[in-house]
Coordinates of C-alpha atoms and ligand atoms in Angstrom, one line a residue:
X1 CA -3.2 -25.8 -19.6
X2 CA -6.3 -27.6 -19.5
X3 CA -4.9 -30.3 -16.2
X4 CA -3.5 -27.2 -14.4
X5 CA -6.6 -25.8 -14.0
X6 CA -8.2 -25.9 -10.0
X7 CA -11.7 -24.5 -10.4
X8 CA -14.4 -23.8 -13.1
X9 CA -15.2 -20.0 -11.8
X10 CA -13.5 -17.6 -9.4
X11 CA -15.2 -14.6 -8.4
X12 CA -13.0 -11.7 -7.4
X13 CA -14.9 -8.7 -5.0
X14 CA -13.3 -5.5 -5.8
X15 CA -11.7 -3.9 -8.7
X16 CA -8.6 -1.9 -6.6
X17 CA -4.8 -3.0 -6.4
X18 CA -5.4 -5.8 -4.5
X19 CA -8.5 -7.2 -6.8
X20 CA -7.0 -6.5 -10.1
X21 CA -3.6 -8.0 -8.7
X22 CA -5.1 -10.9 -7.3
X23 CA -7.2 -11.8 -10.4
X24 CA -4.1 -11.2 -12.3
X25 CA -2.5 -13.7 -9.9
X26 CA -5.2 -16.7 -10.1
X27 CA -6.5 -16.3 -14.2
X28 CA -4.4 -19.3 -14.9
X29 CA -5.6 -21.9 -12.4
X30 CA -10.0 -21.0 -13.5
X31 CA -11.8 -21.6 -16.2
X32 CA -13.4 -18.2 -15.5
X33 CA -12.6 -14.9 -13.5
X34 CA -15.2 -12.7 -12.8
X35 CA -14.6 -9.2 -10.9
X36 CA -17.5 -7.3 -9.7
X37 CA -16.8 -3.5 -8.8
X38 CA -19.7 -1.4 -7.0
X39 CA -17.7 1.9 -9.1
X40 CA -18.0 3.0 -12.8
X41 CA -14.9 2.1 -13.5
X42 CA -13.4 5.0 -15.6
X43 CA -11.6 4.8 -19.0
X44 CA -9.4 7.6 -18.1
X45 CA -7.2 7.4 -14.9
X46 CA -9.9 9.6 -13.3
X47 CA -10.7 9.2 -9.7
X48 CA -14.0 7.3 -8.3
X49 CA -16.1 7.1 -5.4
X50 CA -15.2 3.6 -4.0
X51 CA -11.1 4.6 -3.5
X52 CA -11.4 8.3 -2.2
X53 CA -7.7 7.7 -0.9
X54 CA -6.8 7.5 -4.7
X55 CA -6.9 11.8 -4.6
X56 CA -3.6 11.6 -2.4
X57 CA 0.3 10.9 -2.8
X58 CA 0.4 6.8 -3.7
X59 CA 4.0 5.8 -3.6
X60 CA 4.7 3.1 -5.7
X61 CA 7.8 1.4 -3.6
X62 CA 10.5 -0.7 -5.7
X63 CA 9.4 -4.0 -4.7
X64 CA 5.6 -3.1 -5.5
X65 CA 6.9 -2.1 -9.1
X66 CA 8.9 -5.5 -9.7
X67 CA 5.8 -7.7 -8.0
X68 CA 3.7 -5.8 -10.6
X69 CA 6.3 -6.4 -13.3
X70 CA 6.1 -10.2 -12.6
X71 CA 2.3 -10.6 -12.2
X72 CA 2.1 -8.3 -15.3
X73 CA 5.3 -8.2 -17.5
X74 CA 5.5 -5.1 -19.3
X75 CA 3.9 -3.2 -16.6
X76 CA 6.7 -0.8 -15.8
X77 CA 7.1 0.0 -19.9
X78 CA 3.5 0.5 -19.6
X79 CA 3.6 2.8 -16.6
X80 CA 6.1 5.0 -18.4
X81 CA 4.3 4.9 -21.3
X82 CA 1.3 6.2 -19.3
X83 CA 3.4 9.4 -18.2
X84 CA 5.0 7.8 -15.0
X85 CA 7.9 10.0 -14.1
X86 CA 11.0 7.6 -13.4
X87 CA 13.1 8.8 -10.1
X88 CA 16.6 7.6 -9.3
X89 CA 16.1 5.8 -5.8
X90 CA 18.3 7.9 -3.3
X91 CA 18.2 10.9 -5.5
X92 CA 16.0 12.5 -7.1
X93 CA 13.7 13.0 -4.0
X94 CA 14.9 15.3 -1.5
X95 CA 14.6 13.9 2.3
X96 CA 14.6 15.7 5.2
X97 CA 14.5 14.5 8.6
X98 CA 15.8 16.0 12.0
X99 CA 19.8 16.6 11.5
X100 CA 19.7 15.8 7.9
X101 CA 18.2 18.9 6.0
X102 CA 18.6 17.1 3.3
X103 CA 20.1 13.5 3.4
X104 CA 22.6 13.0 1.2
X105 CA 21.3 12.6 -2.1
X106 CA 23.0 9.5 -3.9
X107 CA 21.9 7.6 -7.0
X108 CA 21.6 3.8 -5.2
X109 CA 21.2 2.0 -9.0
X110 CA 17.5 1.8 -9.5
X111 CA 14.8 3.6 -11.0
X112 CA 11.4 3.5 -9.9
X113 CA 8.4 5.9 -11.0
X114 CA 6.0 8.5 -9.7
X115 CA 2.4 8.3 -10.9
X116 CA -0.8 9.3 -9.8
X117 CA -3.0 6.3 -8.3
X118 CA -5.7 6.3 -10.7
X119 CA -2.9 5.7 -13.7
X120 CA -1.1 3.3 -11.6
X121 CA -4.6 1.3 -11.3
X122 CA -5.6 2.0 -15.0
X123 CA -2.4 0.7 -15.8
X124 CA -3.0 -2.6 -14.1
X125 CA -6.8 -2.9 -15.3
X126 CA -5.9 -2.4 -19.0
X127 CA -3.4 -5.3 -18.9
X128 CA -6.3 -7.5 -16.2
X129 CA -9.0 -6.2 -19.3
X130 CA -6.6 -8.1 -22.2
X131 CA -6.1 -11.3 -20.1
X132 CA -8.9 -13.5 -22.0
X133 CA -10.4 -15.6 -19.1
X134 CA -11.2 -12.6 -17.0
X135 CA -14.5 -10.4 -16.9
X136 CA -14.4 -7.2 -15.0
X137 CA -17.5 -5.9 -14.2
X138 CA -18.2 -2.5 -13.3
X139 CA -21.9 -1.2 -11.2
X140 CA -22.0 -4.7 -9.4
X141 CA -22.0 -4.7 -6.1
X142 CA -21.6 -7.8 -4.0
X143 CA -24.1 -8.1 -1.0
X144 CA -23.4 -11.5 0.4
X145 CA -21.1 -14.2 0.2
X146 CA -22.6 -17.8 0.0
X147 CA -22.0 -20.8 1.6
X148 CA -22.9 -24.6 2.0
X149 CA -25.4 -24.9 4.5
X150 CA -23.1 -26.4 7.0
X151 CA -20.8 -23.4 6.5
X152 CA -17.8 -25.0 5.9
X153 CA -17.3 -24.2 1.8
X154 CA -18.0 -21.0 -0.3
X155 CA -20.4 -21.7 -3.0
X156 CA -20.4 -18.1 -4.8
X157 CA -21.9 -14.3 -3.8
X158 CA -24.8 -12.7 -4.3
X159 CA -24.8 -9.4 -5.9
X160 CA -26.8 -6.2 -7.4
X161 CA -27.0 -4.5 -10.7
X162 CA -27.0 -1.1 -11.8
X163 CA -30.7 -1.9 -12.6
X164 CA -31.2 -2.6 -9.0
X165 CA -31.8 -6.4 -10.1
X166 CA -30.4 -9.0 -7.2
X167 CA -28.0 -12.1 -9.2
X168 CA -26.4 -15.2 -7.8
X169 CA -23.2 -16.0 -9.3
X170 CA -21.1 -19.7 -8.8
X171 CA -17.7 -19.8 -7.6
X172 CA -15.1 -22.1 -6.3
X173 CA -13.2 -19.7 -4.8
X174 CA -14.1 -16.1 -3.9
X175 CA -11.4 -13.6 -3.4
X176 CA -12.5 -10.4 -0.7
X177 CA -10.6 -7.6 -2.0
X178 CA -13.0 -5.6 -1.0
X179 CA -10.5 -2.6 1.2
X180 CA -13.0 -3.2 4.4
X181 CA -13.3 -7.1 4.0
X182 CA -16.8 -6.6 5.6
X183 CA -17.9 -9.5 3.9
X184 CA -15.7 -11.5 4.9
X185 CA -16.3 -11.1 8.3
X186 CA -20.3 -10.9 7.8
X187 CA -19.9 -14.3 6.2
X188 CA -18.1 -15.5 9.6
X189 CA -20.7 -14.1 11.5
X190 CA -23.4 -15.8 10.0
X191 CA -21.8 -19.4 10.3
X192 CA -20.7 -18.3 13.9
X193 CA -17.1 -18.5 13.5
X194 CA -14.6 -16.8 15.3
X195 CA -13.6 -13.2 13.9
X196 CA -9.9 -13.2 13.6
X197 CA -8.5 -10.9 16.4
X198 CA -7.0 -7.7 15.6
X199 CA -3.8 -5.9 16.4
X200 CA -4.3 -2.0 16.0
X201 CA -2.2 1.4 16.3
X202 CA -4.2 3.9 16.6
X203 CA -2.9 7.4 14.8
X204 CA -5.9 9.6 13.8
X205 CA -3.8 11.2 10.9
X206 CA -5.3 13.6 8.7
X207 CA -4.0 14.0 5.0
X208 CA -4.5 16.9 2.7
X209 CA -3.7 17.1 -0.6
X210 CA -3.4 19.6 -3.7
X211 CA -2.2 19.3 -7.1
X212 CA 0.0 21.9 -8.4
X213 CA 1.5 22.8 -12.6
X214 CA 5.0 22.2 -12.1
X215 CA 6.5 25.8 -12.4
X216 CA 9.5 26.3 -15.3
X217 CA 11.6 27.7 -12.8
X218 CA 11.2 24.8 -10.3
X219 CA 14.8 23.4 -8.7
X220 CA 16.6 20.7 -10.8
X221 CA 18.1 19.3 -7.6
X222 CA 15.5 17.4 -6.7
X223 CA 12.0 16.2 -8.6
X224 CA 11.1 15.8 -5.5
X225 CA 10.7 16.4 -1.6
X226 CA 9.8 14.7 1.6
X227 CA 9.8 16.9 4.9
X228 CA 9.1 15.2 8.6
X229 CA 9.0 16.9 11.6
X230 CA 10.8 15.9 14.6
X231 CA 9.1 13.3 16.9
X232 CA 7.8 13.2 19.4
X233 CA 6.6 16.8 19.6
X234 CA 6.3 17.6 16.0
X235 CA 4.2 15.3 13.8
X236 CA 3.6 17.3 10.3
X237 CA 5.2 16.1 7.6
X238 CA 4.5 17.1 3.7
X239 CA 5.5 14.7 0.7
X240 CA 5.4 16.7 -2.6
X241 CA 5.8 13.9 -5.7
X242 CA 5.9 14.4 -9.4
X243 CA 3.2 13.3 -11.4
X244 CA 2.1 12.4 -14.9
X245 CA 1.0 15.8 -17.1
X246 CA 3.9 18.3 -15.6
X247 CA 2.2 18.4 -12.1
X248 CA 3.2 18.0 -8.5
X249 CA 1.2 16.3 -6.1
X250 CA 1.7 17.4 -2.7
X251 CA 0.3 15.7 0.6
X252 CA 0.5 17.3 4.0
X253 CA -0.5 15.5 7.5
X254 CA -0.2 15.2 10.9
X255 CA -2.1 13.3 13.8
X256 CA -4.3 15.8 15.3
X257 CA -7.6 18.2 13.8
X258 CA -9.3 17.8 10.4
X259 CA -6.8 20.2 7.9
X260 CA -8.3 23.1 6.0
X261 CA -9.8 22.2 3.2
X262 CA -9.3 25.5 1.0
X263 CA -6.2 26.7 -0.6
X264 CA -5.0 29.2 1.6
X265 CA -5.4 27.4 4.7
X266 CA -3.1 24.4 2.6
X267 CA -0.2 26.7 1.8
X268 CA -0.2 27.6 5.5
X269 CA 0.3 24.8 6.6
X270 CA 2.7 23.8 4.3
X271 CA 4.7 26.5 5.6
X272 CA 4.2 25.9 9.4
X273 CA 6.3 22.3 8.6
X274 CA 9.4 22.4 9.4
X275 CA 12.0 23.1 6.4
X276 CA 10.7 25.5 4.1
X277 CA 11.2 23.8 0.8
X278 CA 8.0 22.3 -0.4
X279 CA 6.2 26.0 1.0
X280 CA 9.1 27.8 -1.2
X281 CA 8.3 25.3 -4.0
X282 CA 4.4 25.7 -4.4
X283 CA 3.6 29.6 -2.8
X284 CA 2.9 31.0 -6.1
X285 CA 2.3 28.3 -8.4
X286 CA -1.3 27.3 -9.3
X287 CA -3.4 24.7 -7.4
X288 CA -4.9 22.6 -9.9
X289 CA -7.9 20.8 -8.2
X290 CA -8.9 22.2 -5.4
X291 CA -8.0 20.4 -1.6
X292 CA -9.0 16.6 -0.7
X293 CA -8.6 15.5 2.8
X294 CA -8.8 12.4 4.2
X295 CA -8.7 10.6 7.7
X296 CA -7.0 8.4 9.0
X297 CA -7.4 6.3 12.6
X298 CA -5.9 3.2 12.7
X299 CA -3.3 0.8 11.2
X300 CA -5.4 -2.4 11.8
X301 CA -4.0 -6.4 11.2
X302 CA -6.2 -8.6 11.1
X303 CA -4.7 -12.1 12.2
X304 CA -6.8 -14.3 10.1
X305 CA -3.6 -16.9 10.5
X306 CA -4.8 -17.5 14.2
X307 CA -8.1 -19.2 12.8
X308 CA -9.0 -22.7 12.9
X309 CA -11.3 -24.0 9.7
X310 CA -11.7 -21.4 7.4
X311 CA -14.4 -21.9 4.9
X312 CA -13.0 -23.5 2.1
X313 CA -13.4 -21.3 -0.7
X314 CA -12.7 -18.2 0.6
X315 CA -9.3 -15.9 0.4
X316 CA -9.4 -12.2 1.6
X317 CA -6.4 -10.1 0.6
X318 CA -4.8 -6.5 0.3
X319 CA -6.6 -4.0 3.1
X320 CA -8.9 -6.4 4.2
X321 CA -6.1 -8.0 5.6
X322 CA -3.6 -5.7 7.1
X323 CA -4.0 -1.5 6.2
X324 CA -0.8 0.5 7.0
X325 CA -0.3 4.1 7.9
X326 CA -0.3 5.7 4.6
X327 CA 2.5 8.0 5.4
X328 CA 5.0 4.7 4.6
X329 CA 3.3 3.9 0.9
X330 CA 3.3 0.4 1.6
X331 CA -0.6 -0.7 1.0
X332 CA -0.4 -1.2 -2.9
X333 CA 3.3 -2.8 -2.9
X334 CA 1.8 -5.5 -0.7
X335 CA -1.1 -6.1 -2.2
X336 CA 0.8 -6.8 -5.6
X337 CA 3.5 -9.0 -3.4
X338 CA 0.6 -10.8 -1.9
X339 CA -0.7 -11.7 -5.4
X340 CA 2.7 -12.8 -6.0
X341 CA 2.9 -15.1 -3.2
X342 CA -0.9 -17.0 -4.5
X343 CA 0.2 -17.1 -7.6
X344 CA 2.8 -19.1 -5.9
X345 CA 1.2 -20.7 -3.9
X346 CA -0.6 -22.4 -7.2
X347 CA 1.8 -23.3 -8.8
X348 CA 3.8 -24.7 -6.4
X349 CA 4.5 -28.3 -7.9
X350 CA 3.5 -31.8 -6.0
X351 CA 0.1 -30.5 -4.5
X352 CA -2.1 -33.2 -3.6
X353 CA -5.8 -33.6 -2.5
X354 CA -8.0 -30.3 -2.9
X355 CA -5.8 -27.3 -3.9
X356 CA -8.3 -24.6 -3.1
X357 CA -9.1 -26.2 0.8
X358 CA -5.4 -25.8 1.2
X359 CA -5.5 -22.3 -0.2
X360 CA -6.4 -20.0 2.2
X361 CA -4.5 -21.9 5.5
X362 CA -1.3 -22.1 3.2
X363 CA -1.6 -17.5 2.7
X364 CA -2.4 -16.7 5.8
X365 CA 0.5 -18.7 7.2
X366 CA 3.1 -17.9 4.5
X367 CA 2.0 -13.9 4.2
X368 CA 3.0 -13.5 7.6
X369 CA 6.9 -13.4 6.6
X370 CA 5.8 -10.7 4.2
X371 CA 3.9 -8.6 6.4
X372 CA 6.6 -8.7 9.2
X373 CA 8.5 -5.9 7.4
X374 CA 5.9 -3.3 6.7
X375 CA 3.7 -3.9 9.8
X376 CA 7.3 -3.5 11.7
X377 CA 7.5 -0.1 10.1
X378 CA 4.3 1.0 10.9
X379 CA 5.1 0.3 15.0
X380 CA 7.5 3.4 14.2
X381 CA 4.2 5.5 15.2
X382 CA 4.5 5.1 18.6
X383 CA 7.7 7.1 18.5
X384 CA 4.9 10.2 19.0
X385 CA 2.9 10.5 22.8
X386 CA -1.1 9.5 22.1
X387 CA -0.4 6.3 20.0
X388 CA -3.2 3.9 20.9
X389 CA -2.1 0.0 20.7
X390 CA 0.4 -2.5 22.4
X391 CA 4.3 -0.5 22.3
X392 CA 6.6 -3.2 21.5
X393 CA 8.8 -3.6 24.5
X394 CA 12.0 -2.7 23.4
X395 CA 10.8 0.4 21.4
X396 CA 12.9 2.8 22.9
X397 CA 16.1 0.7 21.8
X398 CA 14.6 0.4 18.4
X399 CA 14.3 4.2 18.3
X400 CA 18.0 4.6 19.2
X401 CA 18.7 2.0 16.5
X402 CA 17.2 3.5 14.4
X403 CA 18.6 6.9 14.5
X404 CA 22.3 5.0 14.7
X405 CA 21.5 3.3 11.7
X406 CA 20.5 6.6 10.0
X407 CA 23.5 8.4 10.7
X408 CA 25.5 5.3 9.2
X409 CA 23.3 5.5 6.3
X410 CA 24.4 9.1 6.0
X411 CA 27.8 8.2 6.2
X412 CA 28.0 4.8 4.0
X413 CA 26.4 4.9 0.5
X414 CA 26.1 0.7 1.0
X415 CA 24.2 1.1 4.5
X416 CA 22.1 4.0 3.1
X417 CA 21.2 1.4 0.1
X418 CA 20.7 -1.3 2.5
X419 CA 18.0 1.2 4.1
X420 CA 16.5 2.0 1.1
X421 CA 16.0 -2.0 0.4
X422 CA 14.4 -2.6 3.5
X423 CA 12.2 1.1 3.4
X424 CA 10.9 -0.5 -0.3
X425 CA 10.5 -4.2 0.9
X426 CA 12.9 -5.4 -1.3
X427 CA 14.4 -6.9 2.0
X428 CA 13.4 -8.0 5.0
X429 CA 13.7 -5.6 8.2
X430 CA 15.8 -8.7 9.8
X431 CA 18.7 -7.7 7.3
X432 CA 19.9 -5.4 10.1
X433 CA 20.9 -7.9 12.8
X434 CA 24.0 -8.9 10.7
X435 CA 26.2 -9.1 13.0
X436 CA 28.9 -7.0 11.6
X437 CA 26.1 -4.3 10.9
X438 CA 25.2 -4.2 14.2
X439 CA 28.4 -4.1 16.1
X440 CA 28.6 -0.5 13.7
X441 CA 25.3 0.9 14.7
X442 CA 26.5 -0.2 18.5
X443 CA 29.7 2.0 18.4
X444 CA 27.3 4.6 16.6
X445 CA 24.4 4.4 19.7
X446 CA 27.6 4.3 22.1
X447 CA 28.7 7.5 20.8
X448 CA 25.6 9.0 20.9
Ligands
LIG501 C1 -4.8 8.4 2.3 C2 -4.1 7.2 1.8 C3 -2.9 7.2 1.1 C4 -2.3 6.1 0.7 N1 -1.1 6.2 0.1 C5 -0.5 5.1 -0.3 C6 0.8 5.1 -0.9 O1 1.5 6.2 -1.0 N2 1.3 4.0 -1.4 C7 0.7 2.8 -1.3 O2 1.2 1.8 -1.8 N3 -0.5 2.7 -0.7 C8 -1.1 3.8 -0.2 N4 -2.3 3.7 0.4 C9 -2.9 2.3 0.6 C10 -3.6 1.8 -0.7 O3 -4.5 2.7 -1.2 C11 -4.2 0.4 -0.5 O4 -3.5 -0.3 0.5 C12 -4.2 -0.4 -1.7 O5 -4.8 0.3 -2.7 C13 -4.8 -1.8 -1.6 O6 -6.2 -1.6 -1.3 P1 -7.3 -2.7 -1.7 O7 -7.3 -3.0 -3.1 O8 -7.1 -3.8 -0.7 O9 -8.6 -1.9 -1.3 P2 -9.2 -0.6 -2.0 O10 -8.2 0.2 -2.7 O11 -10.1 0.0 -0.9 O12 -10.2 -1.2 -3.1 C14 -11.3 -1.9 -2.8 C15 -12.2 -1.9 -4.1 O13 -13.4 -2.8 -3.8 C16 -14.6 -2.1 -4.2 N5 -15.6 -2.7 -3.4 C17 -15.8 -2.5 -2.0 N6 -16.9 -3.2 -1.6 C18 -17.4 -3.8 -2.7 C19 -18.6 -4.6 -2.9 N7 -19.3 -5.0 -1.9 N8 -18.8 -5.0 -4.2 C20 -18.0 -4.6 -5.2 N9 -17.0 -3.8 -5.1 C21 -16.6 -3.4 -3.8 C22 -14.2 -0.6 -4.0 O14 -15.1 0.2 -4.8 C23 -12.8 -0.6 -4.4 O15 -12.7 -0.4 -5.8 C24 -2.9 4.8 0.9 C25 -4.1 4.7 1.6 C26 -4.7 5.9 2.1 C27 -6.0 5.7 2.9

């Protein structure tokens, strides 16, 4: 164990999916992990200030489960243990969509769960917590990172107490999972770098969400629903998702005003979208907790792969890299396949010279297959007018692919699986260009 080791200390900023993931990811390769979280960090899977998005619908997608399952194994045992809900991918969760009210429900051969966010996270922090070589610490915020005076290597971070006292902490490699990465980019600054560029699509969504006691009369056709309205003109949507404790969490959005943020004015617009069934489901069952709302404006990428000389030292990951439109559930399954990829990364054999200077390059540059996929996905948003950003220039045919593909997908339980693959990133989005796929969605976009 001892010769495989890289550094003495690695410091990891942020205790969220992508923080505990990542320190999951590197605990081998350091004498030492610390993370430093600005929250409380509570023992109950209880929300906190510093993930406010953790009070709405968090999808846990396939591949997100398995990366989990490999960077922790017994996760998904765990998770069920924790009062995870298991759903049959293809059926248990009703879909409708514009000419398919519902899709056709089919079991697809794998089993995934429903869980709120704050269990899926305390899941993950109870197995980081047993892992002997990492410290989590909780009320520590991290002000600064540090660097060599001739910028080019990451010495450690400076951070404050609860007791408002200031600390300088070592490390050879410092990992920004900060959400915002706003240190990483203050830390540019300051050497007078180059901030990487950005690629953005602009959706101003707004997200409200209420927790509901499952009713004993509640349909067994379905555990649970997801409604979308018809683009371009209609953009509310609902997603209502089983949770631990007999509950339902529902999430409504659309890209326009702030939602109401009382009961009343919830449960009307649940029944302004456009199939009834999540409206029927909820109307006279019992809010739990009161509304959260949330906004939305941006799917941002940051292209830190475009760089020249980053400090050496330094690795941001999760949302401080690339945050999705939330509607797709993507943000945690990357983070944990990120992790995956630098844990990787380390141990891939025959690595000479200085492992961690060769770190960061090596992510940003191999991440880039990974994000392809989901960022691909989130270009879906221009289908609606008032989309801010660069449209792809062949969008249109990609929206007429698209439907074409879904009405094969309706028809052909191995195309709709194929779907579900790529819609959970178990596969890449460039699975559709087989050529014998293709010449099918064709005929079907010819026929159209
Ligand atoms: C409304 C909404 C709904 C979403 N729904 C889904 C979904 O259905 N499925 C899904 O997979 N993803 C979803 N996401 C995305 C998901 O929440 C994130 O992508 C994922 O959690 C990874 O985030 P992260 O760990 O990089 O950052 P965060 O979750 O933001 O965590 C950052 C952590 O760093 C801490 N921190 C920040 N600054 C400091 C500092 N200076 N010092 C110490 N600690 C600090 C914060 O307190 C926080 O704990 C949703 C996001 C939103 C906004």
């Amino acid at each position: 164990m001892a010769s495989t080791l890289i550094g003495k200390q690695a410091v990891v900023i942020g205790a969220g999916m992508a923080g505990l993931t990542a320190a999951g990811a590197i605990a081998d390769r350091f004498e030492h992990v610390v993370v430093l979280e600005r929250d409380t960090l509570p023992s109950e899977p209880t929300h906190r200030a510093g993930t406010p998005q953790a009070r709405h619908v968090h999808a846990l997608l396939l591949s997100g489960q398995r990366a989990l399952g490999e960077l922790f194994p017994g996760f998904e045992q765990d998770l069920a243990r924790a009062g995870a809900v298991p759903l049959r991918a293809g059926l248990d969760v009703r879909v409708e969509r514009p000419g398919y009210d519902p899709f056709p429900q089919r079991d697809l051969g794998w089993s995934g769960y429903a869980a709120s966010r704050p269990t899926i996270e305390r899941t993950v922090r109870r197995r980081v917590e047993g892992h002997a070589n990492i410290t989590l610490r909780q009320r520590c915020q991290v002000k600064e990172v540090l660097v060599s005076p001739d910028g080019t290597m990451v010495t450690g971070v400076r951070c404050v107490n609860d007791d408002g006292t200031s600390e300088t902490m070592a490390a050879d490699l410092v990992v920004d999972a900060s959400g915002r990465g706003a240190l990483t980019l203050a830390l540019l600054r300051s050497i007078r770098r180059p901030l990487p560029e950005e690629t953005t699509i602009g959706i101003d969504l707004h997200y409200a969400t209420c927790i509901f006691a499952i009713p004993d009369d509640a349909s067994t056709d379905w555990k649970g629903v997801m409604t979308f309205g018809e683009a371009p003109q209609d953009s509310r949507g609902g997603l209502m998702l089983p949770l631990e404790g007999n509950r339902w969490m529902v999430t409504v959005g659309h890209r326009g005003d702030v939602l109401p943020g009382d009961t009343e004015g919830f449960l009307a617009f649940a029944q302004s979208l456009r199939k009834p069934t999540i409206y029927n489901a909820i109307r006279h069952t019992k809010c739990l907790d009161g509304v959260a709302r949330y906004g939305f404006p941006e799917s941002v990428r940051r292209h830190f792969e475009r760089l020249d000389g980053f400090p050496r030292g330094l690795l941001p990951i999760g949302d401080a890299i690339c945050r999705f439109n939330p509607v797709y559930g993507q943000g945690m399954s990357v983070a944990a396949l990120e992790a995956c990829l630098l844990k990787q990364l380390l141990d891939r054999p025959g690595q000479v010279g200085d492992p961690i200077a060769g770190l960061a390059p090596a992510f940003f540059s191999e991440m880039q297959a990974l994000i392809e996929t989901p960022w691909s996905v989130a270009t879906l948003d221009f289908a609606f007018p008032g989309t801010r950003g660069q449209r792809p220039a062949d969008f249109d045919i990609t929206l007429k692919f698209g439907m074409a593909l879904n009405r094969l997908a309706a028809e052909d339980p191995a195309v709709h699986r194929l779907t579900i693959e790529v819609q959970h990133l178990l596969k890449p989005r460039s699975v559709y260009r087989d050529p014998n796929l293709m010449q099918r969605v064709f005929a079907k976009m010819a026929a159209a």
